[in-house]
Amino acid sequence: MRIRVINPNTSASMTETIAASAHAAAAPDTVIEAVTPAMGPASIEGHYDEALAVPGVLTEVARGVADQVDGFVLACFGDPGMDAARELAQGRPVIGIAQAAMHVAALSARGFAVVTTLSRTAGRAWDLARSYGFGDRCREVLACEVPVLAVDSAEDMVADLAREALTHDGVEAIVLGCAGMAEMAARVSAETGAPVIDGVGAGVGLVETMVRIGVGGCARGEYAVPLEKSYTGLLEPFMIS
């Protein structure tokens, strides 16, 4: 099985962190291909960044389809371009790490909190929780106010916020709200005594499960291949033909 794990930002150092977490979660016979787009923002910390990350994500999905990989993980907590990626994936599973982490958290506990980077991204986390059907299971979103590219040095703050969240009513598990936090999950779980879910590992595990039991992504209706039409300017290479 081959899973392409796409870091939607262009920071190679974060791709290395994501790759390590993906490899740790994968089965021995799963090949992890962690990739960094050639275009996009250095980090994703708002709606503008997320919108401009999508072309790079879609380019990597198209390459993965051509390379006949079995599935995709989108390793940014905003799940940028996930629906569009599913249109291109031709029936292959495409899972975003927020979607994966929230599903696993809901299987692990009745209520969870998200610990994320900057407070400006909290609204997106709430929106995703509601759109994925977890509006009543996500009890809180807390931000450590550390930029994405510096979050690897913020483990103590992440652990402190996790402990704080677990004192709040109904919070029994923690979802890490940034791919850059992935390698902290086991340590923060040990420190807090609660389930701490890394979306990268959760995404890899869910894609593996879907492929192994023969459940692909939908390739009809809303997720059918995009309609043929012309695209102009910088978007011309994205034309479907």
Short mmCIF file of C-alpha atoms in Angstrom, two decimals:
data_model
loop_
_atom_site.label_atom_id
_atom_site.label_comp_id
_atom_site.label_asym_id
_atom_site.label_seq_id
_atom_site.Cartn_x
_atom_site.Cartn_y
_atom_site.Cartn_z
CA MET A 1 0.00 0.00 0.00
CA ARG A 2 1.26 3.49 -0.86
CA ILE A 3 -0.08 6.56 0.91
CA ARG A 4 0.89 10.04 -0.18
CA VAL A 5 0.99 12.42 2.80
CA ILE A 6 0.82 16.00 1.57
CA ASN A 7 2.11 18.88 3.67
CA PRO A 8 0.04 21.77 2.26
CA ASN A 9 2.68 24.34 3.20
CA THR A 10 6.08 24.64 1.58
CA SER A 11 8.28 24.17 4.67
CA ALA A 12 10.43 21.08 4.13
CA SER A 13 11.33 20.86 7.82
CA MET A 14 7.64 20.46 8.70
CA THR A 15 7.30 17.80 6.02
CA GLU A 16 10.07 15.87 7.78
CA THR A 17 8.17 16.06 11.09
CA ILE A 18 4.97 14.94 9.36
CA ALA A 19 6.79 12.08 7.62
CA ALA A 20 8.21 10.78 10.89
CA SER A 21 4.76 10.69 12.50
CA ALA A 22 3.22 9.08 9.42
CA HIS A 23 5.89 6.36 9.34
CA ALA A 24 5.42 5.70 13.06
CA ALA A 25 1.69 5.15 12.59
CA ALA A 26 1.87 3.09 9.38
CA ALA A 27 1.84 -0.67 9.13
CA PRO A 28 5.16 -2.30 8.16
CA ASP A 29 3.94 -2.99 4.63
CA THR A 30 2.70 0.56 4.01
CA VAL A 31 4.89 2.91 1.98
CA ILE A 32 4.62 6.53 3.12
CA GLU A 33 5.41 9.22 0.55
CA ALA A 34 5.57 12.59 2.31
CA VAL A 35 5.67 15.48 -0.14
CA THR A 36 6.05 19.26 -0.09
CA PRO A 37 4.26 21.28 -2.79
CA ALA A 38 6.34 23.45 -5.08
CA MET A 39 3.94 26.36 -4.60
CA GLY A 40 2.08 27.79 -1.66
CA PRO A 41 2.60 29.60 1.64
CA ALA A 42 5.44 28.82 4.03
CA SER A 43 2.83 28.17 6.73
CA ILE A 44 -0.96 28.18 6.94
CA GLU A 45 -2.32 30.50 9.59
CA GLY A 46 -5.58 31.84 8.22
CA HIS A 47 -8.08 31.73 5.40
CA TYR A 48 -5.84 33.57 2.91
CA ASP A 49 -2.98 31.13 3.44
CA GLU A 50 -5.34 28.19 3.20
CA ALA A 51 -6.86 29.36 -0.09
CA LEU A 52 -3.43 29.82 -1.66
CA ALA A 53 -2.27 26.41 -0.44
CA VAL A 54 -4.96 24.59 -2.40
CA PRO A 55 -3.34 24.73 -5.90
CA GLY A 56 -0.19 23.10 -4.54
CA VAL A 57 -2.25 20.43 -2.79
CA LEU A 58 -4.21 19.65 -5.95
CA THR A 59 -1.01 19.41 -7.98
CA GLU A 60 0.30 16.78 -5.57
CA VAL A 61 -2.98 14.86 -5.65
CA ALA A 62 -2.91 14.79 -9.46
CA ARG A 63 0.67 13.50 -9.34
CA GLY A 64 -0.33 10.86 -6.83
CA VAL A 65 -3.14 9.66 -9.07
CA ALA A 66 -0.71 9.44 -11.99
CA ASP A 67 1.68 7.48 -9.75
CA GLN A 68 -1.17 5.16 -8.72
CA VAL A 69 -0.88 5.68 -4.98
CA ASP A 70 -3.65 4.14 -2.89
CA GLY A 71 -4.73 7.13 -0.82
CA PHE A 72 -3.92 10.59 0.47
CA VAL A 73 -3.58 12.38 3.81
CA LEU A 74 -3.77 16.18 3.84
CA ALA A 75 -1.51 17.19 6.72
CA CYS A 76 -2.82 20.60 7.73
CA PHE A 77 -5.48 21.03 10.39
CA GLY A 78 -7.60 23.27 8.17
CA ASP A 79 -8.02 20.32 5.76
CA PRO A 80 -7.39 22.70 2.82
CA GLY A 81 -8.81 21.67 -0.53
CA MET A 82 -10.08 18.33 0.74
CA ASP A 83 -13.32 18.30 -1.25
CA ALA A 84 -11.54 19.40 -4.43
CA ALA A 85 -8.87 16.76 -3.84
CA ARG A 86 -11.57 14.09 -3.61
CA GLU A 87 -12.83 15.13 -7.04
CA LEU A 88 -9.35 14.51 -8.47
CA ALA A 89 -8.58 11.33 -6.54
CA GLN A 90 -10.68 9.03 -8.76
CA GLY A 91 -12.06 6.95 -5.92
CA ARG A 92 -9.00 6.93 -3.69
CA PRO A 93 -9.47 7.88 -0.03
CA VAL A 94 -8.54 11.49 0.80
CA ILE A 95 -8.55 12.32 4.51
CA GLY A 96 -7.66 15.58 6.21
CA ILE A 97 -5.98 15.45 9.59
CA ALA A 98 -8.68 17.49 11.35
CA GLN A 99 -11.37 15.15 10.09
CA ALA A 100 -9.30 12.10 11.06
CA ALA A 101 -8.39 13.37 14.52
CA MET A 102 -11.94 14.39 15.39
CA HIS A 103 -13.32 11.01 14.32
CA VAL A 104 -10.75 9.15 16.41
CA ALA A 105 -11.34 11.49 19.38
CA ALA A 106 -15.06 10.79 19.18
CA LEU A 107 -14.32 7.04 19.24
CA SER A 108 -12.03 7.53 22.23
CA ALA A 109 -14.09 9.86 24.40
CA ARG A 110 -17.46 11.55 24.65
CA GLY A 111 -16.05 15.07 24.46
CA PHE A 112 -12.77 16.57 23.29
CA ALA A 113 -10.90 19.86 23.08
CA VAL A 114 -8.62 21.10 20.31
CA VAL A 115 -5.27 22.65 21.20
CA THR A 116 -4.09 24.72 18.26
CA THR A 117 -1.48 27.31 17.33
CA LEU A 118 -2.89 30.83 16.90
CA SER A 119 -6.31 32.00 18.08
CA ARG A 120 -7.02 33.34 14.59
CA THR A 121 -7.37 29.70 13.45
CA ALA A 122 -9.86 28.72 16.17
CA GLY A 123 -12.89 29.65 14.08
CA ARG A 124 -11.82 27.25 11.35
CA ALA A 125 -11.48 24.44 13.92
CA TRP A 126 -15.00 25.12 15.17
CA ASP A 127 -16.35 25.23 11.61
CA LEU A 128 -14.76 21.87 10.81
CA ALA A 129 -16.04 20.27 14.02
CA ARG A 130 -19.58 21.31 13.11
CA SER A 131 -19.29 20.30 9.46
CA TYR A 132 -17.95 16.85 10.42
CA GLY A 133 -20.83 16.31 12.85
CA PHE A 134 -18.88 16.91 16.06
CA GLY A 135 -20.27 20.30 17.05
CA ASP A 136 -21.57 18.83 20.31
CA ARG A 137 -18.48 16.69 20.96
CA CYS A 138 -15.91 19.47 20.52
CA ARG A 139 -16.17 21.35 23.81
CA GLU A 140 -13.36 23.87 23.46
CA VAL A 141 -10.62 25.20 21.18
CA LEU A 142 -7.54 26.61 22.94
CA ALA A 143 -4.59 28.36 21.27
CA CYS A 144 -1.00 28.43 22.50
CA GLU A 145 -0.37 31.60 20.41
CA VAL A 146 2.77 30.16 18.84
CA PRO A 147 3.23 30.40 15.05
CA VAL A 148 3.08 27.17 13.07
CA LEU A 149 6.78 27.17 12.17
CA ALA A 150 7.79 27.54 15.83
CA VAL A 151 5.32 25.08 17.33
CA ASP A 152 7.92 22.34 17.73
CA SER A 153 9.37 24.42 20.59
CA ALA A 154 5.98 24.87 22.29
CA GLU A 155 5.42 21.41 23.73
CA ASP A 156 5.29 22.65 27.34
CA MET A 157 2.59 25.19 26.41
CA VAL A 158 0.65 22.55 24.50
CA ALA A 159 0.78 20.22 27.50
CA ASP A 160 -0.29 23.04 29.86
CA LEU A 161 -3.28 23.87 27.65
CA ALA A 162 -4.19 20.20 27.41
CA ARG A 163 -4.18 19.93 31.21
CA GLU A 164 -6.30 23.08 31.45
CA ALA A 165 -8.79 21.79 28.89
CA LEU A 166 -9.17 18.51 30.74
CA THR A 167 -10.44 20.41 33.80
CA HIS A 168 -13.36 21.76 31.78
CA ASP A 169 -16.73 20.08 31.74
CA GLY A 170 -17.00 17.23 29.27
CA VAL A 171 -13.42 17.31 27.94
CA GLU A 172 -11.96 13.82 28.08
CA ALA A 173 -9.55 13.80 25.13
CA ILE A 174 -7.29 16.26 23.33
CA VAL A 175 -6.96 16.81 19.59
CA LEU A 176 -3.70 18.42 18.45
CA GLY A 177 -4.63 21.20 16.04
CA CYS A 178 -1.49 21.39 13.91
CA ALA A 179 0.51 18.86 11.91
CA GLY A 180 3.66 20.32 13.48
CA MET A 181 2.47 19.03 16.87
CA ALA A 182 2.23 15.45 15.64
CA GLU A 183 5.29 14.03 17.36
CA MET A 184 4.17 15.45 20.74
CA ALA A 185 1.08 13.28 21.06
CA ALA A 186 2.46 10.34 23.03
CA ARG A 187 4.39 12.54 25.46
CA VAL A 188 1.50 14.91 26.12
CA SER A 189 -0.77 11.90 26.62
CA ALA A 190 1.66 10.46 29.17
CA GLU A 191 1.85 13.81 30.97
CA THR A 192 -1.91 14.34 31.12
CA GLY A 193 -3.15 10.78 31.46
CA ALA A 194 -5.69 11.37 28.69
CA PRO A 195 -6.00 10.35 25.04
CA VAL A 196 -4.14 12.83 22.82
CA ILE A 197 -4.81 12.46 19.12
CA ASP A 198 -2.38 13.40 16.37
CA GLY A 199 -4.27 13.80 13.08
CA VAL A 200 -1.33 12.68 10.94
CA GLY A 201 -1.22 9.26 12.54
CA ALA A 202 -5.01 9.08 12.66
CA GLY A 203 -5.21 9.98 8.97
CA VAL A 204 -2.70 7.34 7.96
CA GLY A 205 -4.50 4.71 10.01
CA LEU A 206 -7.89 5.56 8.54
CA VAL A 207 -6.63 5.54 4.95
CA GLU A 208 -4.96 2.16 5.60
CA THR A 209 -8.20 0.78 7.01
CA MET A 210 -10.29 2.03 4.09
CA VAL A 211 -7.90 0.55 1.54
CA ARG A 212 -7.60 -2.79 3.36
CA ILE A 213 -11.35 -3.30 3.65
CA GLY A 214 -11.93 -2.19 0.08
CA VAL A 215 -13.72 1.08 0.78
CA GLY A 216 -12.51 3.85 -1.51
CA GLY A 217 -13.56 7.43 -1.82
CA CYS A 218 -16.73 8.31 -3.69
CA ALA A 219 -16.13 9.10 -7.37
CA ARG A 220 -19.65 10.07 -8.40
CA GLY A 221 -22.07 12.92 -7.85
CA GLU A 222 -20.40 15.73 -5.93
CA TYR A 223 -17.02 13.96 -6.04
CA ALA A 224 -17.07 13.04 -9.73
CA VAL A 225 -14.14 14.25 -11.84
CA PRO A 226 -14.45 18.05 -12.37
CA LEU A 227 -16.20 19.18 -15.52
CA GLU A 228 -14.07 20.11 -18.50
CA LYS A 229 -13.74 23.85 -19.02
CA SER A 230 -11.09 26.42 -19.76
CA TYR A 231 -8.98 28.04 -17.05
CA THR A 232 -7.00 31.18 -17.75
CA GLY A 233 -3.91 32.93 -16.48
CA LEU A 234 -2.00 31.26 -13.67
CA LEU A 235 -4.74 28.64 -13.38
CA GLU A 236 -4.44 27.38 -16.96
CA PRO A 237 -2.38 24.31 -15.94
CA PHE A 238 -5.30 23.15 -13.75
CA MET A 239 -7.68 22.74 -16.70
CA ILE A 240 -9.31 19.30 -16.80
CA SER A 241 -9.23 17.69 -20.23
#
